[in-house]
Amino acid sequence: MNSSAPAMGGRDGAKILLIEDDPTLGPAMSQRLRLEGFDVFLAPDGASAIRKARAFPPDLVLSDMRLPDGTGEDVFRQITGTLGLLPYIFMTAFRGGSTGRAPRESRRA
């Protein structure tokens, strides 16, 4: 592979909104994505994620399902209600619960 080639197939500068409240995982994921050439906006909760999405419309949202001030689904509805549909990936480290709702919500949007 050519070392001068852009990271991740030429996606340098693509904006990712990373919504993760874990104080270790969020910065670690953010750092890794930056090393791959992405511009990352880290939000530790839903309210700051919505503000950042409006200020810096992302190309992709990577969202935790469980947030201190709501759910990833709540944030999904507000961001897509404002910006329209965009690539959105839900993640969780939580075992059990109702994580199955997110795919259903994304299909309804």
XYZ file of N, CA, C and O in Angstrom:
436
model
N 0.844 -1.189 0.000
C 0.000 0.000 0.000
C 0.881 1.240 0.000
O 1.870 1.323 0.696
N 0.525 2.222 -0.760
C 1.263 3.466 -0.852
C 1.078 4.276 0.418
O -0.032 4.628 0.782
N 2.182 4.607 1.098
C 2.078 5.315 2.377
C 1.604 6.747 2.221
O 1.167 7.366 3.179
N 1.649 7.291 1.005
C 1.168 8.659 0.807
C -0.319 8.701 0.446
O -0.895 9.774 0.334
N -0.929 7.542 0.267
C -2.366 7.495 -0.062
C -3.186 7.940 1.140
O -2.819 7.688 2.279
N -4.308 8.609 0.907
C -5.165 9.017 2.018
C -5.684 7.805 2.791
O -5.871 6.738 2.228
N -5.915 8.001 4.071
C -6.435 6.931 4.917
C -7.853 6.557 4.507
O -8.608 7.376 4.014
N -8.216 5.302 4.723
C -9.574 4.803 4.525
C -10.132 5.114 3.133
O -11.229 5.618 2.996
N -9.354 4.837 2.118
C -9.871 4.940 0.761
C -10.234 6.355 0.349
O -11.180 6.563 -0.382
N -9.508 7.346 0.801
C -9.733 8.714 0.376
C -10.802 9.447 1.158
O -11.358 10.411 0.676
N -11.094 9.035 2.343
C -12.146 9.683 3.121
C -11.593 10.725 4.083
O -12.222 11.051 5.077
N -10.410 11.216 3.810
C -9.832 12.256 4.669
C -10.801 13.417 4.791
O -11.362 13.883 3.808
N -11.014 13.846 5.993
C -11.853 15.005 6.226
C -13.326 14.716 6.382
O -14.085 15.611 6.705
N -13.765 13.477 6.151
C -15.175 13.163 6.380
C -15.465 13.390 7.856
O -14.675 13.021 8.722
N -16.607 14.007 8.142
C -16.948 14.361 9.521
C -17.767 13.264 10.182
O -18.805 12.864 9.659
N -17.283 12.820 11.344
C -17.995 11.822 12.133
C -18.384 12.446 13.464
O -17.542 13.013 14.163
N -19.646 12.345 13.787
C -20.123 12.734 15.112
C -20.137 11.464 15.944
O -20.890 10.530 15.662
N -19.272 11.403 16.949
C -19.159 10.257 17.836
C -19.846 10.601 19.154
O -19.448 11.540 19.833
N -20.891 9.863 19.476
C -21.652 10.108 20.705
C -21.360 8.959 21.660
O -21.854 7.849 21.481
N -20.524 9.241 22.655
C -20.094 8.213 23.604
C -19.787 8.865 24.940
O -18.987 9.790 25.009
N -20.463 8.387 25.999
C -20.296 8.993 27.313
C -19.183 8.370 28.149
O -18.783 8.936 29.152
N -18.660 7.227 27.752
C -17.601 6.586 28.526
C -16.321 7.428 28.419
O -15.850 7.696 27.308
N -15.750 7.857 29.557
C -14.601 8.765 29.533
C -13.309 8.146 29.011
O -12.362 8.868 28.704
N -13.256 6.835 28.890
C -12.087 6.177 28.305
C -12.351 5.804 26.857
O -11.547 6.076 25.967
N -13.496 5.182 26.612
C -13.823 4.691 25.278
C -14.014 5.818 24.262
O -13.534 5.730 23.132
N -14.708 6.883 24.645
C -14.960 7.986 23.715
C -13.676 8.588 23.151
O -13.492 8.633 21.930
N -12.756 9.045 24.008
C -11.503 9.601 23.489
C -10.657 8.579 22.719
O -10.021 8.933 21.724
N -10.682 7.312 23.143
C -9.910 6.288 22.430
C -10.457 6.076 21.022
O -9.701 5.996 20.045
N -11.784 5.977 20.894
C -12.394 5.818 19.570
C -12.149 7.048 18.712
O -11.868 6.940 17.515
N -12.268 8.208 19.320
C -12.044 9.459 18.607
C -10.620 9.516 18.052
O -10.401 9.866 16.887
N -9.666 9.157 18.883
C -8.270 9.167 18.450
C -8.049 8.201 17.288
O -7.399 8.536 16.300
N -8.609 7.005 17.387
C -8.436 6.016 16.323
C -9.031 6.505 15.003
O -8.433 6.362 13.940
N -10.215 7.084 15.065
C -10.848 7.594 13.848
C -10.046 8.748 13.247
O -9.922 8.849 12.021
N -9.485 9.598 14.086
C -8.641 10.691 13.582
C -7.391 10.146 12.897
O -6.957 10.674 11.873
N -6.807 9.098 13.480
C -5.639 8.473 12.859
C -5.968 7.909 11.487
O -5.101 7.799 10.628
N -7.230 7.549 11.265
C -7.676 7.031 9.972
C -8.048 8.148 8.995
O -8.469 7.880 7.880
N -7.929 9.408 9.440
C -8.147 10.527 8.535
C -9.495 11.214 8.636
O -9.823 12.056 7.807
N -10.284 10.879 9.628
C -11.597 11.488 9.781
C -11.535 12.698 10.718
O -10.697 12.751 11.615
N -12.424 13.658 10.501
C -12.637 14.754 11.449
C -13.689 14.248 12.426
O -14.786 13.873 12.006
N -13.354 14.237 13.710
C -14.247 13.656 14.707
C -14.712 14.726 15.682
O -13.908 15.503 16.196
N -16.016 14.736 15.926
C -16.621 15.616 16.922
C -17.190 14.701 17.996
O -18.137 13.967 17.737
N -16.586 14.717 19.184
C -16.990 13.838 20.275
C -18.003 14.548 21.160
O -17.780 15.672 21.607
N -19.111 13.879 21.404
C -20.159 14.410 22.279
C -20.424 13.374 23.374
O -20.699 12.219 23.064
N -20.378 13.783 24.651
C -20.578 12.835 25.739
C -22.043 12.607 26.128
O -22.328 11.791 27.000
N -22.964 13.320 25.484
C -24.382 13.170 25.820
C -25.225 13.630 24.634
O -24.719 14.195 23.672
N -26.515 13.371 24.741
C -27.419 13.695 23.641
C -27.537 15.174 23.350
O -27.542 15.577 22.187
N -27.624 15.990 24.394
C -27.796 17.434 24.187
C -26.611 18.036 23.434
O -26.797 18.806 22.485
N -25.396 17.677 23.836
C -24.230 18.232 23.139
C -24.112 17.642 21.734
O -23.657 18.313 20.808
N -24.551 16.401 21.545
C -24.529 15.799 20.210
C -25.439 16.563 19.250
O -25.065 16.830 18.107
N -26.612 16.921 19.717
C -27.562 17.657 18.870
C -26.998 19.028 18.515
O -27.068 19.455 17.365
N -26.412 19.705 19.493
C -25.787 21.016 19.219
C -24.660 20.887 18.194
O -24.567 21.678 17.252
N -23.799 19.882 18.373
C -22.678 19.704 17.444
C -23.160 19.316 16.052
O -22.602 19.762 15.056
N -24.196 18.492 15.972
C -24.723 18.094 14.661
C -25.262 19.299 13.906
O -25.097 19.396 12.686
N -25.899 20.211 14.611
C -26.430 21.413 13.954
C -25.310 22.360 13.542
O -25.373 22.976 12.480
N -24.273 22.470 14.371
C -23.157 23.379 14.073
C -22.225 22.819 13.003
O -21.680 23.574 12.192
N -22.016 21.503 13.017
C -21.090 20.849 12.090
C -21.774 19.611 11.523
O -21.529 18.494 11.991
N -22.662 19.769 10.549
C -23.405 18.609 10.037
C -22.464 17.458 9.655
O -21.554 17.639 8.840
N -22.657 16.297 10.274
C -21.733 15.181 10.037
C -22.071 14.397 8.772
O -23.180 14.449 8.256
N -21.059 13.665 8.302
C -21.253 12.726 7.205
C -21.723 11.371 7.736
O -22.317 10.586 7.005
N -21.446 11.120 9.027
C -21.804 9.872 9.678
C -21.960 10.129 11.173
O -21.207 10.917 11.739
N -22.924 9.462 11.794
C -23.085 9.516 13.245
C -22.840 8.119 13.786
O -23.416 7.148 13.303
N -21.979 8.034 14.786
C -21.684 6.795 15.492
C -22.127 7.012 16.926
O -21.542 7.816 17.644
N -23.207 6.361 17.341
C -23.864 6.697 18.602
C -24.014 5.519 19.551
O -24.479 4.446 19.157
N -23.667 5.777 20.798
C -23.961 4.839 21.870
C -25.483 4.789 22.015
O -26.177 5.762 21.742
N -25.992 3.651 22.454
C -27.435 3.510 22.653
C -27.897 4.109 23.972
O -28.995 4.628 24.072
N -27.048 4.018 24.986
C -27.420 4.488 26.322
C -26.587 5.724 26.649
O -25.367 5.661 26.700
N -27.259 6.828 26.878
C -26.588 8.100 27.161
C -27.087 8.630 28.501
O -28.172 8.285 28.954
N -26.317 9.510 29.131
C -26.721 10.002 30.447
C -28.019 10.812 30.439
O -28.714 10.881 31.451
N -28.351 11.412 29.305
C -29.552 12.256 29.247
C -30.615 11.736 28.284
O -31.471 12.472 27.827
N -30.565 10.463 27.964
C -31.565 9.887 27.069
C -31.010 8.665 26.373
O -30.140 7.986 26.891
N -31.527 8.411 25.183
C -31.066 7.249 24.415
C -30.524 7.693 23.063
O -30.814 8.801 22.584
N -29.776 6.800 22.453
C -29.310 7.058 21.099
C -30.459 7.214 20.127
O -30.382 7.966 19.158
N -31.552 6.519 20.400
C -32.747 6.635 19.552
C -33.325 8.044 19.600
O -33.738 8.590 18.577
N -33.372 8.628 20.811
C -33.879 9.998 20.948
C -33.032 10.971 20.129
O -33.563 11.840 19.432
N -31.733 10.799 20.215
C -30.814 11.670 19.479
C -30.971 11.451 17.980
O -31.004 12.405 17.199
N -31.108 10.188 17.571
C -31.322 9.860 16.163
C -32.533 10.613 15.609
O -32.462 11.241 14.554
N -33.639 10.542 16.338
C -34.863 11.209 15.869
C -34.667 12.717 15.744
O -35.131 13.332 14.780
N -33.990 13.322 16.697
C -33.803 14.776 16.636
C -32.829 15.182 15.531
O -33.087 16.140 14.810
N -31.724 14.450 15.410
C -30.744 14.809 14.373
C -31.323 14.587 12.982
O -31.227 15.449 12.112
N -31.949 13.431 12.744
C -32.498 13.188 11.412
C -33.720 14.061 11.135
O -33.992 14.386 9.981
N -34.421 14.473 12.185
C -35.527 15.404 12.004
C -35.056 16.764 11.538
O -35.764 17.467 10.813
N -33.852 17.134 11.933
C -33.282 18.430 11.555
C -32.472 18.345 10.261
O -32.625 19.183 9.376
N -31.614 17.323 10.162
C -30.680 17.239 9.038
C -31.120 16.285 7.935
O -30.484 16.217 6.899
N -32.177 15.523 8.176
C -32.580 14.507 7.218
C -31.801 13.222 7.463
O -30.974 13.138 8.368
N -32.084 12.221 6.663
C -31.417 10.937 6.838
C -29.945 11.037 6.483
O -29.581 11.709 5.521
N -29.136 10.368 7.273
C -27.713 10.281 7.028
C -27.232 8.969 7.625
O -27.932 8.373 8.436
N -26.057 8.498 7.214
C -25.560 7.246 7.794
C -25.460 7.357 9.310
O -24.896 8.312 9.841
N -26.008 6.377 9.995
C -26.109 6.404 11.453
C -25.845 4.995 11.956
O -26.533 4.055 11.557
N -24.866 4.842 12.817
C -24.521 3.537 13.372
C -24.731 3.582 14.879
O -24.217 4.472 15.557
N -25.508 2.623 15.381
C -25.711 2.498 16.825
C -24.750 1.457 17.373
O -24.466 0.454 16.720
N -24.280 1.695 18.601
C -23.393 0.735 19.262
C -23.733 0.710 20.746
O -24.305 1.656 21.276
N -23.378 -0.384 21.379
C -23.530 -0.468 22.829
C -22.617 -1.550 23.370
O -22.335 -2.528 22.677
N -22.159 -1.335 24.580
C -21.403 -2.363 25.297
C -22.305 -3.014 26.327
O -21.902 -3.929 27.027
N -23.533 -2.549 26.416
C -24.504 -3.038 27.390
C -25.105 -4.343 26.897
O -25.542 -4.444 25.760
N -25.133 -5.327 27.765
C -25.738 -6.619 27.412
C -27.174 -6.650 27.906
O -27.455 -6.264 29.015
N -28.064 -7.098 27.050
C -29.466 -7.191 27.431
C -30.206 -5.920 27.083
O -29.698 -5.039 26.410
N -31.420 -5.831 27.546
C -32.190 -4.620 27.322
C -32.849 -4.573 25.967
O -33.068 -5.582 25.324
N -33.138 -3.375 25.504
C -33.962 -3.191 24.313
C -33.191 -2.551 23.168
O -33.656 -1.633 22.533
N -31.990 -3.032 22.887
C -31.216 -2.461 21.795
C -31.824 -2.763 20.433
O -31.466 -2.138 19.452
N -32.762 -3.686 20.356
C -33.391 -4.023 19.085
C -34.294 -2.940 18.535
O -34.690 -2.983 17.383
N -34.640 -1.931 19.329
C -35.523 -0.864 18.852
C -34.847 0.022 17.822
O -35.500 0.557 16.940
N -33.538 0.223 17.919
C -32.847 1.164 17.040
C -33.002 0.816 15.562
O -33.343 1.691 14.763
N -32.759 -0.429 15.153
C -32.956 -0.735 13.728
C -34.384 -0.502 13.264
O -34.612 -0.042 12.152
N -35.365 -0.796 14.119
C -36.755 -0.551 13.736
C -37.007 0.927 13.531
O -37.681 1.344 12.591
N -36.455 1.772 14.424
C -36.632 3.210 14.284
C -36.007 3.723 12.996
O -36.586 4.550 12.309
N -34.825 3.241 12.667
C -34.143 3.746 11.475
C -34.913 3.380 10.213
O -34.899 4.130 9.250
N -35.588 2.244 10.204
C -36.381 1.860 9.025
C -37.628 2.727 8.882
O -38.124 2.929 7.791
N -38.148 3.236 10.001
C -39.353 4.076 9.939
C -39.055 5.490 9.492
O -39.934 6.176 9.010
N -37.824 5.932 9.675
C -37.470 7.336 9.371
C -37.474 7.615 7.888
O -37.510 6.784 7.063
